[in-house]
Coordinates of N, CA and C in Angstrom, one line a residue:
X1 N 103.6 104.3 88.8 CA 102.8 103.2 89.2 C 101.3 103.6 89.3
X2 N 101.0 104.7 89.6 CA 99.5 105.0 89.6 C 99.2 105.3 88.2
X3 N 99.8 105.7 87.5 CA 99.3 106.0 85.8 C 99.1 104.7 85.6
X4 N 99.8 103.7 85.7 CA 99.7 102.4 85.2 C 98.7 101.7 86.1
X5 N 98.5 102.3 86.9 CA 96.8 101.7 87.4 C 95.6 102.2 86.9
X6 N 95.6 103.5 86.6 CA 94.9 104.3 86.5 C 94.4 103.7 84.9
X7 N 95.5 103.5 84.3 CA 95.0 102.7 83.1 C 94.0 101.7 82.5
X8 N 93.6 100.9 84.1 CA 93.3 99.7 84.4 C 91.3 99.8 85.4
X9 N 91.6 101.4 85.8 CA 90.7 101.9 87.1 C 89.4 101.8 86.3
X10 N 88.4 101.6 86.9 CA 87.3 101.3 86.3 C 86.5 103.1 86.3
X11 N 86.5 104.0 87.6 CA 86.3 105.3 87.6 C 87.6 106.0 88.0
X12 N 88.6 106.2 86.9 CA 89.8 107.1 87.0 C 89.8 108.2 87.4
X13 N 88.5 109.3 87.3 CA 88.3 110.0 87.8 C 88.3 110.9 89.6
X14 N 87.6 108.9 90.0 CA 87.8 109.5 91.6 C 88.9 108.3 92.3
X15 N 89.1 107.4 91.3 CA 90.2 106.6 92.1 C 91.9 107.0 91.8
X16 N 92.3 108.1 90.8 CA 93.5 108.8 91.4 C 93.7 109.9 91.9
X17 N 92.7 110.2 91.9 CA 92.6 111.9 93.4 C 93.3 111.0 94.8
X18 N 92.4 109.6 94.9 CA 92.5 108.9 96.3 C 93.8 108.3 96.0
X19 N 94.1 107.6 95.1 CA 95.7 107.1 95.0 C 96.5 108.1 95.4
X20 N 96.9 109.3 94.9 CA 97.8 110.1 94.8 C 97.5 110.8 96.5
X21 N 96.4 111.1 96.9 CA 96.8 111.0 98.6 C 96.8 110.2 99.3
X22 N 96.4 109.2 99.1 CA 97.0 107.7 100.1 C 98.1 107.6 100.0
X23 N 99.1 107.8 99.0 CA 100.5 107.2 98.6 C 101.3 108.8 99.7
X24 N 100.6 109.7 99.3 CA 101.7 110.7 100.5 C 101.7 110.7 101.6
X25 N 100.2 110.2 102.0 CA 99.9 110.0 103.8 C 100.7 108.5 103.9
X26 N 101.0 107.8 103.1 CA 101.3 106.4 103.4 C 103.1 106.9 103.7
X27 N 104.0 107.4 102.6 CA 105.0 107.9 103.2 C 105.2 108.9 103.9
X28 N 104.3 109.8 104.0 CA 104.3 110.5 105.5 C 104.0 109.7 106.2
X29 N 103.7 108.7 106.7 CA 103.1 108.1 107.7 C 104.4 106.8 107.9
X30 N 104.3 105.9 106.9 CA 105.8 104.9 106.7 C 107.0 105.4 107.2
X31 N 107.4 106.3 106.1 CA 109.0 106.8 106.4 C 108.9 107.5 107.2
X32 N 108.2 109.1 106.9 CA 108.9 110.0 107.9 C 108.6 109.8 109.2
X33 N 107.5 109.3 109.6 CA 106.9 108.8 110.7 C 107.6 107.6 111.4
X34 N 108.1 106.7 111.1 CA 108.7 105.8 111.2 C 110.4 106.5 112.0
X35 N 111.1 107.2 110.8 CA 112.3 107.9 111.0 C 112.5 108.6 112.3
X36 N 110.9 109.8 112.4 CA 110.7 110.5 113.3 C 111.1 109.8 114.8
X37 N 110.3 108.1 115.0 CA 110.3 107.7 116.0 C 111.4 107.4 116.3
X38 N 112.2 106.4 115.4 CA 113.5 106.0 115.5 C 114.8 107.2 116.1
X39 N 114.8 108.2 115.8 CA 115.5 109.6 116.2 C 115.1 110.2 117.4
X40 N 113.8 109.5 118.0 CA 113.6 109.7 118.9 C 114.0 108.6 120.6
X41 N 114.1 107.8 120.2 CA 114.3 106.0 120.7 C 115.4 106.2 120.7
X42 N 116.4 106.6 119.7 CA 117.9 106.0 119.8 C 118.5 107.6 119.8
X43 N 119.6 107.5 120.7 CA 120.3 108.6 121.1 C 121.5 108.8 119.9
X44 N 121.4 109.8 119.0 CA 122.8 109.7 118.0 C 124.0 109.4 118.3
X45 N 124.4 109.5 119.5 CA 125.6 109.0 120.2 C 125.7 107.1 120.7
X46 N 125.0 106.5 120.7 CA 124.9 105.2 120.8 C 125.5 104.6 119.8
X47 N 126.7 104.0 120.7 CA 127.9 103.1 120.0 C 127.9 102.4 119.2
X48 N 126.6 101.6 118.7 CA 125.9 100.8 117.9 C 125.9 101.3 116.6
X49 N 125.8 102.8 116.9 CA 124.9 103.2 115.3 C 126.4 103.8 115.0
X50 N 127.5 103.5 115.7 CA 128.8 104.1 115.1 C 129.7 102.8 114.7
X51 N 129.3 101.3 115.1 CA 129.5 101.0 114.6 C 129.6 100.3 113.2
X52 N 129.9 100.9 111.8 CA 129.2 100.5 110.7 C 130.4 99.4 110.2
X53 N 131.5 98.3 110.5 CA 131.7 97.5 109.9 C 130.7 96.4 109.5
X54 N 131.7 96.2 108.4 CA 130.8 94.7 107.8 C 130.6 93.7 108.6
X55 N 131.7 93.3 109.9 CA 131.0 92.2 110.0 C 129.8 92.7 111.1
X56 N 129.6 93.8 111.1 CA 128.3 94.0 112.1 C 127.1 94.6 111.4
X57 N 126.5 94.1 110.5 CA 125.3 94.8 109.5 C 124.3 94.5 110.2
X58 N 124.1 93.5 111.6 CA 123.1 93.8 112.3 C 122.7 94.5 113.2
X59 N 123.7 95.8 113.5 CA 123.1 96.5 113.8 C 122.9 98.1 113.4
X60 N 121.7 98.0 113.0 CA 120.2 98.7 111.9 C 119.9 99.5 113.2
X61 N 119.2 100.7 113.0 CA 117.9 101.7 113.8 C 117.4 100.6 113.6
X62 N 116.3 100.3 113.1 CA 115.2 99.7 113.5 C 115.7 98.0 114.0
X63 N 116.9 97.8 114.2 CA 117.1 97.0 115.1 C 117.0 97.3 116.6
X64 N 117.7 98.6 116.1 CA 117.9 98.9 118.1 C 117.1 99.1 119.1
X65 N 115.6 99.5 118.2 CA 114.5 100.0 118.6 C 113.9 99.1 118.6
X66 N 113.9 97.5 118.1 CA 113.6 96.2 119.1 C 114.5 96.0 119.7
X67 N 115.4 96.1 120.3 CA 116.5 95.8 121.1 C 116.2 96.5 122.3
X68 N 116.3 97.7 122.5 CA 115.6 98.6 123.2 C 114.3 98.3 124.2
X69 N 113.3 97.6 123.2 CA 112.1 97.6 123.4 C 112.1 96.2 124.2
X70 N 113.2 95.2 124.1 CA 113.2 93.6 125.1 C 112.8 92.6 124.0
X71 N 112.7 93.3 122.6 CA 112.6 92.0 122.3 C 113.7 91.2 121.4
X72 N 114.2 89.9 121.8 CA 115.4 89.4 121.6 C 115.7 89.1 119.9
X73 N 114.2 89.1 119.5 CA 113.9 88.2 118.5 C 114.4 89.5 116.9
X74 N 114.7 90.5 117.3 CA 114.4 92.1 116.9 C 115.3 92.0 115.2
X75 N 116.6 90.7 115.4 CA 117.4 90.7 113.6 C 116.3 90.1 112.8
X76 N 115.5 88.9 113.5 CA 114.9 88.2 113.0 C 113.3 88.9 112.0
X77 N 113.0 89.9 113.1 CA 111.8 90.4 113.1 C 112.2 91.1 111.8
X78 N 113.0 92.1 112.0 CA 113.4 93.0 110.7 C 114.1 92.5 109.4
X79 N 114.8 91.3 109.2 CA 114.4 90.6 108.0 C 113.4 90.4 107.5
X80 N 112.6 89.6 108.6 CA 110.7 89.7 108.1 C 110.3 90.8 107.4
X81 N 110.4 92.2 108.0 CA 109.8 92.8 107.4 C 110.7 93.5 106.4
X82 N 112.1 93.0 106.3 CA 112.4 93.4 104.8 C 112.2 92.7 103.9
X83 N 112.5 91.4 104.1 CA 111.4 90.5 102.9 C 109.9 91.0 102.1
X84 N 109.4 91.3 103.0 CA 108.1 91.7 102.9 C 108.1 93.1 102.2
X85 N 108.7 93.8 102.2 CA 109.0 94.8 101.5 C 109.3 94.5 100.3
X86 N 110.8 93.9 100.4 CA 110.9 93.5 99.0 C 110.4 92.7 98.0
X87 N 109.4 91.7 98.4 CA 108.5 91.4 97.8 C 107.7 92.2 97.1
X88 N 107.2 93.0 98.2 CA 106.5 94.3 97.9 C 107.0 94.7 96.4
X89 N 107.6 95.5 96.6 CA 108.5 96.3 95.6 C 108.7 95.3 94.5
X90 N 109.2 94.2 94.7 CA 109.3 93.2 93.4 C 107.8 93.2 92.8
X91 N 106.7 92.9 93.4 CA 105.4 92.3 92.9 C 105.2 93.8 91.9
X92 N 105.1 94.9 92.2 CA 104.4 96.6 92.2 C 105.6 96.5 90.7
X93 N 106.3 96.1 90.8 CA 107.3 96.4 89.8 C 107.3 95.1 88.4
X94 N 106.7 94.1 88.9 CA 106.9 93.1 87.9 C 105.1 94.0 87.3
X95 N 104.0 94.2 87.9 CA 102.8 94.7 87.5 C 103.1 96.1 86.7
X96 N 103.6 96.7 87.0 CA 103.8 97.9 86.2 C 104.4 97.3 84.8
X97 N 105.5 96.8 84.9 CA 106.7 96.6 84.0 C 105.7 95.5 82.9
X98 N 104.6 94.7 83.4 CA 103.9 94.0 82.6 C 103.0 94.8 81.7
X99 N 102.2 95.5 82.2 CA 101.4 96.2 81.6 C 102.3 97.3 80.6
X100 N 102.9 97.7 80.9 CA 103.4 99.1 80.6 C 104.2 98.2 78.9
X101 N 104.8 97.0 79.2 CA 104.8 96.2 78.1 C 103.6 95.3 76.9
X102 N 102.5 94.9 77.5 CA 101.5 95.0 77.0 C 100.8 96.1 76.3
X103 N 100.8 97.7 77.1 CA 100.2 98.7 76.3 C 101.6 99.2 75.1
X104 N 102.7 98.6 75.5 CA 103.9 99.1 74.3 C 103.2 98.7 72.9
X105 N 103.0 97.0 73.4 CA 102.4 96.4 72.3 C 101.3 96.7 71.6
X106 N 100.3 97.2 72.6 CA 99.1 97.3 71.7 C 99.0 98.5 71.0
X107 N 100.4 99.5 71.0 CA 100.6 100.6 69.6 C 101.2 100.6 69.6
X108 N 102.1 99.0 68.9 CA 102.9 99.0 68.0 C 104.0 98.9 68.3
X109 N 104.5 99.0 69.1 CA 105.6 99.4 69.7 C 106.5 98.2 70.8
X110 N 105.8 97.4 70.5 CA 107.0 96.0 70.8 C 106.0 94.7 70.1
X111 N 106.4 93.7 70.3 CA 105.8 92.4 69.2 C 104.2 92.1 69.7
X112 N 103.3 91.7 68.5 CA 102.0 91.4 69.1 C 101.8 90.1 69.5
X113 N 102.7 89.6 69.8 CA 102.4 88.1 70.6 C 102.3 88.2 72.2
X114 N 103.1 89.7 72.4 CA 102.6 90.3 74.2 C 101.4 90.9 74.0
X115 N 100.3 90.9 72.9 CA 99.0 91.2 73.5 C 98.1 90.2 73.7
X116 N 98.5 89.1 73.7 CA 97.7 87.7 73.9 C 97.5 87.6 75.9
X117 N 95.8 87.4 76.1 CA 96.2 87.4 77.3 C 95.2 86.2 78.1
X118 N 95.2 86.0 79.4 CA 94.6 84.8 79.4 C 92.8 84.6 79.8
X119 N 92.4 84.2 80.1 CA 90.9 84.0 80.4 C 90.4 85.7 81.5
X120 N 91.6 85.7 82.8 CA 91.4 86.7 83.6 C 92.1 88.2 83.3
X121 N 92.4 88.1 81.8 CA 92.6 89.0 81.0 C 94.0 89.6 81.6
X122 N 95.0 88.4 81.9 CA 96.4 88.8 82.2 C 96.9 88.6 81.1
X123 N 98.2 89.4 81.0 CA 99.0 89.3 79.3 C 100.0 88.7 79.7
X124 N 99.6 86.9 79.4 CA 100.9 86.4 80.3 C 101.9 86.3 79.3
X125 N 102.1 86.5 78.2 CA 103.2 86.4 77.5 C 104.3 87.9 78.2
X126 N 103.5 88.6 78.5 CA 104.4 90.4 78.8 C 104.6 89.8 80.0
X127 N 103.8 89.4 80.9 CA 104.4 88.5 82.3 C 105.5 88.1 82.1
X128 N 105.7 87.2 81.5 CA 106.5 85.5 81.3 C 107.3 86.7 80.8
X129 N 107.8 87.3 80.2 CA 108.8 88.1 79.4 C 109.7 88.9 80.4
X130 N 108.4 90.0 81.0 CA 109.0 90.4 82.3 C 109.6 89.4 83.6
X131 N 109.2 88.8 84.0 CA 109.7 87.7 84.5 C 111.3 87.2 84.7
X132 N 111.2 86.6 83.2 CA 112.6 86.4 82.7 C 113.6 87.2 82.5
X133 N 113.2 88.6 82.4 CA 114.0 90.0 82.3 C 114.9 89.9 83.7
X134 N 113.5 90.2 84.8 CA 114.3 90.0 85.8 C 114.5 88.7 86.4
X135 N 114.4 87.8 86.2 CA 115.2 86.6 86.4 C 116.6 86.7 85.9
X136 N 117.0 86.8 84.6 CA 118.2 87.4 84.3 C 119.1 88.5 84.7
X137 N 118.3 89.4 85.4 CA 119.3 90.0 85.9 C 119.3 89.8 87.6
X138 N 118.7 88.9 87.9 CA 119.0 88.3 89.4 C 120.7 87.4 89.4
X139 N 120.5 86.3 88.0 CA 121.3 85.5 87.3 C 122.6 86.5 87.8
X140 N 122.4 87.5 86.6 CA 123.6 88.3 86.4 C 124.4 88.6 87.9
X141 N 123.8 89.5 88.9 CA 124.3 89.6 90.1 C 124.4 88.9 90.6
X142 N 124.4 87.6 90.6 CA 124.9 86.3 91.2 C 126.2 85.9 90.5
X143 N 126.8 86.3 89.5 CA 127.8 86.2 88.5 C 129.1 87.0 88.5
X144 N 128.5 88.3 89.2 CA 129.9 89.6 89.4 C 129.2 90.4 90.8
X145 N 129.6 90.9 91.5 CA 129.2 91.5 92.5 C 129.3 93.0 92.3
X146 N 130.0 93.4 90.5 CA 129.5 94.3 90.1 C 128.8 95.0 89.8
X147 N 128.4 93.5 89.1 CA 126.5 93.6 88.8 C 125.7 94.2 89.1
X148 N 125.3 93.8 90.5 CA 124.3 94.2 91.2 C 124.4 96.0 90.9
X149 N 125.5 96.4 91.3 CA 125.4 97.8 91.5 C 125.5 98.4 90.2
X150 N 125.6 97.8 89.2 CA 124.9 98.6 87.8 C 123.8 98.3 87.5
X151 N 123.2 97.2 87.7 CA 122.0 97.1 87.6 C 121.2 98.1 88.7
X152 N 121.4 98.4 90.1 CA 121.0 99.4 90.8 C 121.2 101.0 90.6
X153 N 122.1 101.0 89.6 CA 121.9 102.4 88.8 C 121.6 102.9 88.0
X154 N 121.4 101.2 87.2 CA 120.6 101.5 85.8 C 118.8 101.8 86.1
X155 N 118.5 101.3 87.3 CA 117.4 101.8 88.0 C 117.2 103.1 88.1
X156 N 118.4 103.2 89.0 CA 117.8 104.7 89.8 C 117.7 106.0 88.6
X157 N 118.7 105.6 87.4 CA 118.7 106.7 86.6 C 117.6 106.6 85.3
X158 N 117.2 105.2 85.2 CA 115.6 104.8 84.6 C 114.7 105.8 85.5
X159 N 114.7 105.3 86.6 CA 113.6 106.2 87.2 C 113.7 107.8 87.2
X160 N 115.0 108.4 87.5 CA 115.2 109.7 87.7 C 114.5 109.9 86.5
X161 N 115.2 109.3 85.2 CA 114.7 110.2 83.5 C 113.0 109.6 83.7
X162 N 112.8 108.9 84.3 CA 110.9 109.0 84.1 C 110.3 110.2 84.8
X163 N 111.0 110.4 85.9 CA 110.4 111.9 86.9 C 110.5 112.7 85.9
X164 N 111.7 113.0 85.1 CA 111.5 114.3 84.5 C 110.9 114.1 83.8
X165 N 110.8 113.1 82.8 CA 110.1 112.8 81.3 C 108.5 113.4 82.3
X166 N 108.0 112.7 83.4 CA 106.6 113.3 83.5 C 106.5 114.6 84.4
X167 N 107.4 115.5 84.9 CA 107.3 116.6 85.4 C 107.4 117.6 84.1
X168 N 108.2 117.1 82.9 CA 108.2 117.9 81.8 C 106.9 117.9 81.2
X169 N 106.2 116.5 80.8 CA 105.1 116.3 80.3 C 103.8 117.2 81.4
X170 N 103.8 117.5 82.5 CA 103.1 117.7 83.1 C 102.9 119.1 82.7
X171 N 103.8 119.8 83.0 CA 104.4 121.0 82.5 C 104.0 121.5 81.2
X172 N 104.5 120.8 79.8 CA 103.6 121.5 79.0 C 102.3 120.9 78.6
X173 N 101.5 120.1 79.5 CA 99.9 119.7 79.4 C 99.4 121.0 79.9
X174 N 100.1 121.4 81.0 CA 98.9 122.7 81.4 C 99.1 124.0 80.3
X175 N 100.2 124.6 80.4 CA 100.7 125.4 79.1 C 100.0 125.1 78.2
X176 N 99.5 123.5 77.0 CA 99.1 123.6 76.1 C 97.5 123.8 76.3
X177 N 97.0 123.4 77.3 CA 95.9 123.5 77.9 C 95.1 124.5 78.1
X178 N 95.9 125.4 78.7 CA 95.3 126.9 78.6 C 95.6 127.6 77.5
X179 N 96.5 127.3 76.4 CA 96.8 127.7 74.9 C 95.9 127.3 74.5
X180 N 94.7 126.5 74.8 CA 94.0 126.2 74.2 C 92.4 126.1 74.0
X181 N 92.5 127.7 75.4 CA 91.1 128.3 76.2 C 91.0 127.1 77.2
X182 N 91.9 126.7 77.6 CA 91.4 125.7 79.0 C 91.7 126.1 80.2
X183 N 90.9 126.2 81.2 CA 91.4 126.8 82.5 C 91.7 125.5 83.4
X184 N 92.8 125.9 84.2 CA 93.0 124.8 84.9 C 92.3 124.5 86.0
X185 N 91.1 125.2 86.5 CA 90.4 125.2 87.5 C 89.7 123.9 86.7
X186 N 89.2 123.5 85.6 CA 88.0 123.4 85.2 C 88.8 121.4 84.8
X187 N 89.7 121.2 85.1 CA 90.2 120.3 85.5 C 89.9 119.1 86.2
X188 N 89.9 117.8 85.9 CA 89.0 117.0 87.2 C 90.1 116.4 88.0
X189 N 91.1 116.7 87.9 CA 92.0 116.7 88.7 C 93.6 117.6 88.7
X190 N 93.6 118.1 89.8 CA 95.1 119.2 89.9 C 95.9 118.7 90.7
X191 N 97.1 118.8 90.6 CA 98.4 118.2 91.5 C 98.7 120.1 92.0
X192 N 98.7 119.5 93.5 CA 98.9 120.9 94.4 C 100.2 121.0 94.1
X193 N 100.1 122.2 93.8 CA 102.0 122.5 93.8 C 102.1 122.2 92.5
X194 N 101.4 121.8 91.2 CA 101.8 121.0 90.3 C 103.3 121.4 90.0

């Protein structure tokens, strides 16, 4: 997601140093921080979090910890903010998945009717494309209750082969790099740990 902004950044230079630590203090801060409190709030022995049948999915950690806290309202509240999330995640994902089809296009590499774009220089045809991609596969898991969970794998293992595709790429940029009198100090930007 940040390559695909970074695409777009007007000074790439200092706006993915800042992306790339905002996004780890944000899930240091989100999840683990989040988790941290929840483990602290709720006693692992509380009957609640043992009970996992279906017909009880409402009760969630972060239910209990409104429940806990007096407020009655706490299944309601945490749909809210899973909605919101998943929006989240839907919008970050329809944006990436547009662009990243727009630059297919503009080398070569899928039809040039997705590089047509509109006045605010959106490529709504890669939009409208993406869109309907996943419109159809909302369709589909509405269809088999299979579905859904190949479609959620066909995810997760899309994503796993992009981690490597770019931990491998990463990998021999600096190797070719310094094969090529470059030092990696001299870099305008370094991933700690690369």
């Amino acid at each position: 997601m940040i390559a695909v902004a970074a695409g777009e950044a007007i000074e790439p230079k200092s706006a993915i140093p800042r992306a790339v630590r905002t996004v780890f203090f944000r899930i240091l801060v989100f999840y683990i921080g989040t988790l941290t409190i929840i483990a602290f709030l709720i006693p692992y022995t509380s009957p609640e979090l043992l009970d996992a049948s279906d017909e009880n999915v409402a009760v969630a950690p972060f239910t209990l910890v409104f429940k806990l806290a007096g407020i009655d309202a706490a299944a309601s509240i945490m749909n809210a903010v899973i909605l919101i999330a998943i929006l989240s995640a839907g919008n970050s994902g329809l944006y990436a998945s547009t662009r990243m089809l727009y630059a297919m296009a503009q080398k070569g590499m899928a039809p040039r009717f997705l590089l047509k774009t509109n006045r605010r220089s959106v490529p709504m045809p890669a939009l409208l494309l993406t869109a309907l991609v996943a419109l159809g596969c909302y369709g589909l898991s509405l269809l088999s209750s299979d579905a859904y969970g190949w479609l959620v794998a066909a995810s997760g293992l899309a994503g796993f082969i992009t981690w490597c595709g770019i931990a491998w790429s990463h990998l021999k940029f600096r190797k070719a790099y310094v094969a090529q009198g470059g030092r990696v100090e001299d870099l305008p930007f370094r991933a700690k740990w690369y």
